[in-house]
Coordinates of C-alpha atoms and ligand atoms in Angstrom, one line a residue:
M28 CA -0.4 -23.6 -12.2
Q29 CA 0.1 -25.7 -15.2
H30 CA 2.7 -24.8 -17.7
T31 CA 0.6 -25.5 -20.7
N32 CA 1.1 -24.2 -24.2
M33 CA -2.5 -23.3 -24.5
P34 CA -2.7 -20.5 -27.1
A35 CA -3.0 -17.1 -25.5
T36 CA -3.8 -13.7 -27.0
L37 CA -3.7 -10.1 -26.1
T38 CA -6.4 -7.7 -27.6
F39 CA -6.4 -4.0 -27.3
L40 CA -10.1 -2.9 -26.9
G41 CA -9.4 0.7 -25.8
G42 CA -6.6 3.1 -24.8
A43 CA -4.9 2.4 -28.1
G44 CA -4.1 5.5 -30.2
T45 CA -5.8 7.6 -27.5
V46 CA -5.2 8.4 -23.8
T47 CA -8.7 7.2 -22.7
G48 CA -10.8 4.1 -22.6
S49 CA -8.1 1.7 -21.4
K50 CA -9.2 -1.9 -21.9
T51 CA -6.9 -4.8 -22.7
L52 CA -8.1 -8.4 -23.0
I53 CA -6.1 -11.6 -22.2
E54 CA -7.6 -14.8 -23.6
V55 CA -6.4 -18.3 -22.8
G56 CA -8.0 -21.7 -22.6
G57 CA -11.5 -20.2 -22.9
K58 CA -10.8 -17.7 -20.1
R59 CA -11.1 -14.0 -20.6
I60 CA -9.6 -11.4 -18.3
L61 CA -9.9 -7.7 -18.9
I62 CA -7.1 -5.4 -17.6
D63 CA -8.7 -2.0 -16.9
C64 CA -12.2 -1.0 -18.0
G65 CA -12.0 2.7 -18.7
L66 CA -14.3 5.3 -20.2
F67 CA -13.5 7.1 -23.4
Q68 CA -13.4 10.8 -22.6
G69 CA -12.8 14.2 -24.3
L70 CA -13.7 14.7 -28.0
K71 CA -17.2 13.7 -29.1
E72 CA -16.0 11.0 -31.5
L73 CA -14.3 9.3 -28.6
R74 CA -17.2 9.7 -26.1
L75 CA -19.5 8.2 -28.7
K76 CA -17.4 5.0 -28.5
N77 CA -18.8 4.4 -25.0
R78 CA -22.2 4.0 -26.6
E79 CA -21.1 1.4 -29.2
N80 CA -21.8 -2.3 -28.6
F81 CA -19.1 -3.9 -26.5
P82 CA -16.9 -5.9 -29.0
I83 CA -17.3 -9.2 -27.0
D84 CA -20.1 -10.5 -24.8
P85 CA -19.5 -9.0 -21.3
K86 CA -21.0 -12.2 -19.7
S87 CA -18.1 -14.1 -21.2
I88 CA -15.4 -12.0 -19.3
D89 CA -14.3 -13.9 -16.2
A90 CA -12.7 -11.0 -14.3
I91 CA -11.4 -7.5 -14.4
V92 CA -8.0 -6.5 -13.1
L93 CA -8.0 -2.8 -12.3
T94 CA -4.7 -0.8 -12.1
H95 CA -6.1 2.4 -10.6
A96 CA -9.1 4.6 -9.9
H97 CA -8.9 7.1 -12.7
L98 CA -12.0 7.3 -14.9
D99 CA -10.2 6.5 -18.1
H100 CA -9.3 3.1 -16.4
C101 CA -12.4 2.3 -14.3
G102 CA -15.2 4.4 -15.7
Y103 CA -16.8 1.8 -18.0
I104 CA -17.2 -0.8 -15.2
P105 CA -20.8 0.1 -14.3
L106 CA -21.8 -0.1 -18.0
L107 CA -20.1 -3.5 -18.4
V108 CA -22.0 -4.7 -15.3
K109 CA -25.2 -3.3 -16.7
K110 CA -24.5 -5.3 -19.9
G111 CA -24.1 -8.5 -18.0
F112 CA -20.6 -8.8 -16.6
K113 CA -20.7 -10.8 -13.3
G114 CA -17.1 -11.6 -12.5
H115 CA -14.9 -10.2 -9.8
I116 CA -13.0 -6.9 -10.1
H117 CA -9.6 -7.2 -8.6
C118 CA -7.7 -4.1 -7.3
T119 CA -5.9 -2.8 -4.3
E120 CA -7.8 -1.5 -1.2
P121 CA -7.3 2.3 -1.8
T122 CA -8.3 1.7 -5.5
A123 CA -11.6 0.2 -4.4
D124 CA -12.3 3.1 -2.1
L125 CA -11.4 5.8 -4.7
T126 CA -13.1 3.9 -7.6
E127 CA -16.4 4.0 -5.6
I128 CA -16.0 7.8 -5.1
I129 CA -15.2 8.4 -8.8
L130 CA -17.9 6.1 -10.2
K131 CA -20.6 7.7 -8.1
D132 CA -19.5 11.1 -9.3
S133 CA -19.4 9.9 -12.8
A134 CA -23.0 8.5 -12.6
K135 CA -24.2 11.8 -11.2
I136 CA -22.6 13.7 -14.1
Q137 CA -24.1 11.2 -16.6
E138 CA -27.5 11.6 -15.1
E139 CA -27.3 15.4 -14.9
D140 CA -26.1 15.6 -18.6
A141 CA -29.0 13.5 -19.8
D142 CA -31.5 15.6 -17.7
R143 CA -30.1 18.8 -19.2
A144 CA -30.2 17.4 -22.7
N145 CA -33.9 16.4 -22.2
R146 CA -34.8 19.7 -20.7
H147 CA -33.2 21.7 -23.5
N148 CA -34.5 19.1 -26.0
Y149 CA -31.0 18.6 -27.6
S150 CA -32.1 15.3 -29.1
K151 CA -35.6 16.0 -30.3
H152 CA -36.5 12.5 -31.5
E153 CA -35.0 10.4 -28.8
K154 CA -34.9 10.8 -25.0
A155 CA -31.3 11.2 -23.9
E156 CA -30.3 8.3 -21.6
P157 CA -27.4 8.4 -19.2
L158 CA -24.6 6.0 -20.0
Y159 CA -25.2 4.6 -16.5
T160 CA -26.8 5.6 -13.2
L161 CA -26.0 5.4 -9.5
K162 CA -28.0 2.2 -9.5
D163 CA -25.5 0.6 -11.9
V164 CA -22.6 1.8 -9.8
L165 CA -24.2 0.3 -6.7
A166 CA -24.6 -3.0 -8.6
S167 CA -20.9 -3.0 -9.4
L168 CA -19.6 -2.5 -5.9
P169 CA -20.2 -6.0 -4.5
L170 CA -18.0 -7.4 -7.3
F171 CA -14.8 -5.7 -6.0
R172 CA -12.1 -7.9 -4.4
T173 CA -9.1 -6.2 -2.9
H174 CA -5.5 -7.5 -2.6
Q175 CA -2.2 -6.3 -1.0
L176 CA 0.8 -5.4 -3.1
H177 CA 3.1 -8.4 -3.8
Q178 CA 0.3 -10.9 -3.1
W179 CA -0.1 -13.5 -5.9
V180 CA -3.7 -13.9 -7.0
I181 CA -4.5 -17.1 -8.9
L182 CA -7.4 -16.4 -11.3
N183 CA -7.5 -19.8 -13.0
E184 CA -5.3 -22.7 -14.2
Y185 CA -3.5 -20.4 -16.7
I186 CA -3.3 -17.0 -15.2
K187 CA -2.0 -15.5 -11.9
F188 CA -0.9 -12.0 -11.1
E189 CA 0.4 -9.6 -8.4
F190 CA 0.0 -5.9 -7.9
L191 CA 3.2 -3.7 -7.6
N192 CA 3.3 -0.1 -6.6
S193 CA 3.1 2.3 -9.7
G194 CA 3.5 5.6 -7.8
H195 CA 0.8 7.2 -10.0
I196 CA -2.1 7.9 -7.6
L197 CA -3.0 6.4 -4.2
G198 CA -3.6 2.6 -4.7
G199 CA -2.2 2.7 -8.2
A200 CA -0.5 -0.5 -9.3
F201 CA 1.3 -2.3 -12.1
V202 CA 0.0 -5.7 -12.9
N203 CA 2.7 -8.4 -13.0
M204 CA 0.9 -11.3 -14.7
I205 CA 1.9 -14.8 -15.6
V206 CA 0.0 -16.3 -18.5
N207 CA 0.9 -20.0 -19.1
D208 CA 4.7 -19.5 -18.4
K209 CA 5.0 -16.1 -20.0
K210 CA 5.3 -12.9 -17.9
I211 CA 3.4 -9.8 -19.0
V212 CA 3.7 -6.5 -17.2
F213 CA 0.9 -4.0 -17.6
S214 CA 2.0 -0.5 -16.5
G215 CA -1.5 1.0 -16.1
D216 CA -0.3 4.5 -15.7
I217 CA 3.3 5.0 -14.4
G218 CA 4.1 7.7 -11.8
R219 CA 6.9 10.2 -11.5
A220 CA 10.4 8.9 -10.6
T221 CA 9.9 10.8 -7.2
P222 CA 6.2 11.3 -6.5
M223 CA 5.4 14.0 -4.0
L224 CA 3.2 11.9 -1.7
L225 CA 3.7 8.3 -2.8
F226 CA 6.6 5.8 -3.1
P227 CA 8.5 5.6 -6.4
P228 CA 7.3 3.1 -9.1
K229 CA 8.5 -0.4 -8.3
K230 CA 11.4 -1.5 -10.4
I231 CA 10.8 -4.7 -12.4
E232 CA 13.6 -6.8 -13.7
N233 CA 12.1 -9.2 -16.3
A234 CA 9.1 -9.7 -18.5
D235 CA 8.4 -11.4 -21.8
Y236 CA 5.9 -8.6 -22.8
I237 CA 5.4 -5.1 -21.5
I238 CA 2.3 -3.0 -22.1
L239 CA 3.4 0.6 -21.3
E240 CA 1.4 3.8 -21.3
S241 CA 2.8 6.7 -23.3
T242 CA 0.7 9.8 -22.2
Y243 CA 3.9 11.9 -22.0
G244 CA 5.9 9.9 -24.4
D245 CA 6.9 13.1 -26.2
R246 CA 7.4 15.3 -23.2
E247 CA 10.0 16.1 -20.6
H248 CA 8.5 17.8 -17.5
A249 CA 10.1 21.1 -16.7
V250 CA 12.4 21.1 -13.7
E251 CA 10.7 23.7 -11.5
D252 CA 10.6 24.5 -7.9
V253 CA 6.9 23.9 -7.6
K254 CA 6.6 25.0 -4.0
Q255 CA 8.3 28.3 -4.8
E256 CA 6.0 28.9 -7.8
L257 CA 2.9 28.2 -5.7
L258 CA 4.2 30.6 -3.0
D259 CA 4.8 33.3 -5.6
V260 CA 1.2 33.0 -6.9
I261 CA -0.3 33.0 -3.4
Q262 CA 1.9 36.0 -2.4
E263 CA 0.9 37.9 -5.5
T264 CA -2.8 37.3 -4.8
Y265 CA -2.4 38.2 -1.2
D266 CA -0.6 41.5 -2.1
N267 CA -3.5 42.3 -4.4
G268 CA -6.0 41.6 -1.7
G269 CA -7.6 39.1 -4.1
I270 CA -9.0 35.6 -4.2
L271 CA -7.0 32.6 -5.4
L272 CA -9.1 30.1 -7.3
V273 CA -7.5 26.7 -8.0
P274 CA -9.6 24.3 -10.2
S275 CA -8.3 21.0 -8.9
F276 CA -8.6 17.3 -9.7
A277 CA -10.0 15.5 -6.6
V278 CA -7.5 12.7 -6.5
E279 CA -3.8 13.2 -5.9
R280 CA -3.5 16.8 -7.2
T281 CA -5.7 18.3 -4.5
Q282 CA -3.8 16.5 -1.8
E283 CA -0.4 17.5 -3.3
I284 CA -1.4 21.2 -3.4
I285 CA -2.6 21.0 0.2
Y286 CA 0.7 19.3 1.2
L287 CA 2.8 22.1 -0.5
M288 CA 0.7 24.7 1.4
Y289 CA 1.2 22.8 4.6
Q290 CA 5.0 22.8 4.1
L291 CA 4.9 26.6 3.3
E292 CA 2.9 27.1 6.5
E293 CA 5.5 25.1 8.5
E294 CA 8.2 27.2 7.0
N295 CA 6.3 30.4 8.1
K296 CA 6.1 31.5 4.5
L297 CA 2.4 31.2 3.8
P298 CA 0.5 34.5 3.9
K299 CA -2.5 34.4 6.3
M300 CA -5.5 33.6 4.1
P301 CA -8.2 31.1 4.8
I302 CA -8.0 27.9 2.7
Y303 CA -11.2 26.2 1.5
L304 CA -11.6 22.8 -0.1
D305 CA -15.0 23.2 -1.6
S306 CA -15.6 19.9 -3.3
P307 CA -17.5 16.9 -1.9
M308 CA -15.5 14.5 -4.1
G309 CA -12.2 16.2 -3.1
I310 CA -13.2 15.8 0.6
N311 CA -14.1 12.1 0.1
A312 CA -10.8 11.5 -1.8
T313 CA -8.9 13.3 0.9
N314 CA -10.5 11.1 3.6
T315 CA -9.2 8.1 1.6
Y316 CA -5.7 9.5 1.7
T317 CA -5.8 10.0 5.4
K318 CA -6.9 6.4 5.8
Y319 CA -4.0 4.8 4.0
H320 CA -0.8 6.1 5.6
E321 CA 1.3 3.1 4.6
W322 CA 0.8 3.9 0.9
Q323 CA 2.4 7.3 1.3
S324 CA 6.1 8.3 1.6
I325 CA 5.3 11.3 3.8
S326 CA 5.1 10.8 7.6
S327 CA 2.0 9.9 9.5
Y328 CA 2.4 13.1 11.4
E329 CA 2.3 15.1 8.2
I330 CA -0.7 13.1 6.9
N331 CA -2.5 13.8 10.2
H332 CA -1.8 17.5 10.2
M333 CA -1.5 18.7 6.6
Y334 CA -5.3 19.3 6.4
D335 CA -5.5 21.2 9.8
N336 CA -5.6 24.6 8.1
V337 CA -8.0 23.6 5.4
H338 CA -11.8 24.3 5.8
L339 CA -13.6 21.3 4.3
V340 CA -16.8 22.6 2.8
E341 CA -19.5 20.0 2.3
D342 CA -22.7 22.0 2.9
M343 CA -24.2 23.7 -0.1
E344 CA -25.4 26.7 1.8
Q345 CA -22.0 27.3 3.3
S346 CA -20.5 27.0 -0.2
K347 CA -22.9 29.6 -1.5
A348 CA -21.9 32.0 1.3
I349 CA -18.1 31.5 0.6
V350 CA -18.8 32.1 -3.1
A351 CA -20.6 35.4 -2.3
D352 CA -17.9 36.6 0.1
K353 CA -15.3 38.9 -1.5
Y354 CA -12.5 38.7 1.1
P355 CA -9.1 37.3 0.2
K356 CA -8.9 33.5 0.4
I357 CA -7.7 30.4 -1.4
V358 CA -10.3 28.0 -2.8
L359 CA -9.7 24.6 -4.2
A360 CA -12.7 23.3 -6.0
G361 CA -13.7 21.0 -8.9
S362 CA -13.7 20.4 -11.7
G363 CA -10.1 20.5 -12.8
M364 CA -11.0 21.6 -16.3
I365 CA -13.9 23.9 -15.2
E366 CA -16.5 21.7 -17.0
G367 CA -18.7 21.4 -13.9
G368 CA -18.6 21.5 -10.1
R369 CA -18.6 24.4 -7.7
M370 CA -15.6 26.2 -9.4
L371 CA -18.2 27.4 -12.0
H372 CA -19.9 29.5 -9.3
Y373 CA -16.7 31.0 -8.0
L374 CA -15.6 32.0 -11.5
N375 CA -19.0 33.3 -12.3
N376 CA -18.7 35.7 -9.3
H377 CA -15.0 36.5 -9.3
L378 CA -13.6 36.2 -12.9
E379 CA -14.2 39.9 -13.6
N380 CA -12.1 41.2 -10.7
P381 CA -8.5 42.0 -11.8
N382 CA -7.2 41.5 -8.2
N383 CA -8.2 37.8 -8.3
T384 CA -6.1 35.0 -9.7
L385 CA -7.1 31.7 -11.4
L386 CA -4.3 29.1 -11.1
F387 CA -4.2 26.0 -13.3
I388 CA -2.2 23.0 -11.9
G389 CA -3.2 20.2 -14.3
Y390 CA -3.9 19.0 -17.7
L391 CA -6.6 20.9 -19.6
G392 CA -8.4 18.9 -22.3
E393 CA -9.2 20.3 -25.7
G394 CA -12.6 22.0 -25.9
T395 CA -12.9 22.7 -22.1
R396 CA -13.4 26.1 -20.4
G397 CA -10.1 25.6 -18.7
R398 CA -8.2 25.2 -21.9
A399 CA -10.0 28.3 -23.4
L400 CA -9.1 30.4 -20.3
M401 CA -5.5 29.2 -20.4
E402 CA -5.2 30.1 -24.0
G403 CA -6.3 33.7 -23.3
A404 CA -10.1 33.8 -24.0
K405 CA -11.5 37.3 -23.3
E406 CA -14.9 36.1 -22.3
I407 CA -16.4 32.8 -21.1
K408 CA -20.0 31.7 -20.7
F409 CA -21.3 30.6 -17.3
F410 CA -24.9 29.7 -16.7
G411 CA -25.9 31.2 -20.0
E412 CA -24.2 34.5 -19.5
Y413 CA -20.9 35.8 -20.7
R414 CA -18.3 37.0 -18.2
N415 CA -15.3 39.1 -19.1
V416 CA -12.0 37.5 -18.1
K417 CA -10.2 40.2 -16.0
C418 CA -8.6 38.2 -13.3
K419 CA -5.0 37.0 -13.6
I420 CA -4.3 33.6 -15.1
R421 CA -1.4 31.6 -13.8
N422 CA -0.2 28.1 -14.6
I423 CA 2.1 25.6 -12.9
T424 CA 2.9 23.0 -15.6
S425 CA 5.3 20.6 -13.9
L426 CA 2.8 18.9 -11.5
S427 CA 1.9 15.7 -13.1
A428 CA 1.0 12.2 -12.0
H429 CA 2.6 10.7 -15.1
G430 CA 6.2 10.0 -15.7
D431 CA 7.7 11.8 -18.6
R432 CA 9.7 10.3 -21.5
N433 CA 13.0 10.2 -19.6
E434 CA 11.3 8.8 -16.4
M435 CA 9.6 6.0 -18.4
L436 CA 12.9 5.2 -20.2
Q437 CA 14.7 5.1 -16.8
W438 CA 12.1 2.7 -15.5
L439 CA 12.6 0.4 -18.5
T440 CA 16.4 0.2 -17.9
N441 CA 15.6 -1.8 -14.8
F442 CA 14.6 -4.8 -17.0
R443 CA 17.7 -6.9 -17.3
E444 CA 16.8 -8.6 -20.6
K445 CA 14.9 -7.4 -23.6
P446 CA 11.2 -8.3 -23.6
K447 CA 10.0 -10.1 -26.8
T448 CA 7.8 -7.0 -27.4
I449 CA 6.9 -3.8 -25.7
F450 CA 3.5 -2.4 -26.6
L451 CA 2.9 1.3 -26.2
N452 CA -0.7 2.2 -25.4
H453 CA -2.6 5.0 -23.7
G454 CA -1.1 7.9 -25.8
E455 CA -2.0 10.0 -28.8
A456 CA -0.1 8.9 -32.0
H457 CA 2.6 11.5 -31.7
Q458 CA 3.2 10.7 -28.0
S459 CA 3.5 6.9 -28.5
D460 CA 5.6 7.4 -31.6
A461 CA 8.1 9.7 -29.8
L462 CA 8.5 7.1 -27.1
R463 CA 8.9 4.3 -29.7
V464 CA 11.7 6.1 -31.4
K465 CA 13.5 6.7 -28.1
I466 CA 13.1 3.0 -27.0
E467 CA 14.2 1.6 -30.3
H468 CA 17.2 4.0 -30.4
E469 CA 18.4 3.6 -26.8
L470 CA 17.3 0.0 -25.9
H471 CA 17.0 -1.7 -29.3
W472 CA 13.7 -3.4 -28.2
K473 CA 10.9 -4.4 -30.5
V474 CA 8.2 -1.8 -30.1
V475 CA 4.6 -2.1 -31.3
I476 CA 2.0 0.7 -31.2
P477 CA -1.3 -1.2 -31.3
K478 CA -4.6 0.1 -32.7
I479 CA -8.0 -0.6 -31.2
G480 CA -9.0 -4.2 -32.1
D481 CA -5.5 -5.4 -32.8
I482 CA -4.9 -9.0 -31.5
F483 CA -1.4 -10.4 -30.7
D484 CA -0.3 -14.0 -29.8
I485 CA 1.4 -14.4 -26.5
D486 CA 3.9 -17.2 -27.1
Ligands
LIG298 ZN1 -4.2 7.5 -14.4

């Protein structure tokens, strides 16, 4: 490593002023490194950004450093590869495994959406094209290079970095990067102070610059007894002789809910109902969790046994039979916001029965069926037909993979000296701003909330 004074810059290409599309570029001495390569998601105006020209030539990017496997951090990778990126993609081992699962699912959804649009002739003049296909995902996989935590990776004469545990999802890591002689910490997404399955976020003591997410910059998670709440909902459904439907995100949330049910079973509190995980992606993600014991704070014994009582449903015919069956049961299925996946079939069949319960356990984006149901919609369309919402709707709000404002602030107090600047990204304006106020007030640090396209000198 040379300690040059080669000018270095930081450019925010995504995840600035929004929670999706995370992409931050470091440039020094003609080298370009991209930290995260996420997809814009949610509202249409954001999703359209995925279709814009990439602001720099993808061929000119030397490497990607990936913090974790969520789509808003990795989902643009196949498109960047399709556009000519040929460098390595650095991440931890579980992140590589989970990213493969998530990107394959993403390609499938992109292809299905394009097919549907063409069938229904949504775009009459032009044929709808998927953003990328499975072929583009497969072309990306050979570029992945995995690293252990705390292992320094030298990218070139100006830049090296190490991954440190972020406690967010399996494999999730902070990037502790040295550029010239300046230290830059990228939080990616930061986990809860005491994650349910993972180890707490690594404490870091110094940095010249910090790039911190601010998803929950304006929020403090409720202190709730999540296990008791879950038990109450299960018991209520059992007493009604109903079916409990849980739309669940495949990574982390599914495993957390299964772990809570396992604990309740061990405590002899869980009513006797069959539990189904009816989600090919959820099963693949779960297999990745069982592969990486050392990443989890729970015991190997628990990891080996927590799935014992869960029926893993991969076969489509079996899934159809379970959907048609009216007996009491607990079903975890995707998608988390009820935008696709097998949960649609369950709700199409069971939403109109007042004995059944629909339980939300995660974030519900604007414009999704999940959000509409949560907000009390009386009827919802499935497969072209309206269904009356008669089942009970329940919500556990405090399950989150993101630290809240206090947890983020707590993590920042580990830094012994003020950084030159802390940048707040990955948040909507009110979220970033609420966190800015708190940091300025309590720590007296210089806070910048960058916009997309903003460039800063690292000196
Ligand atoms: Zn994330």
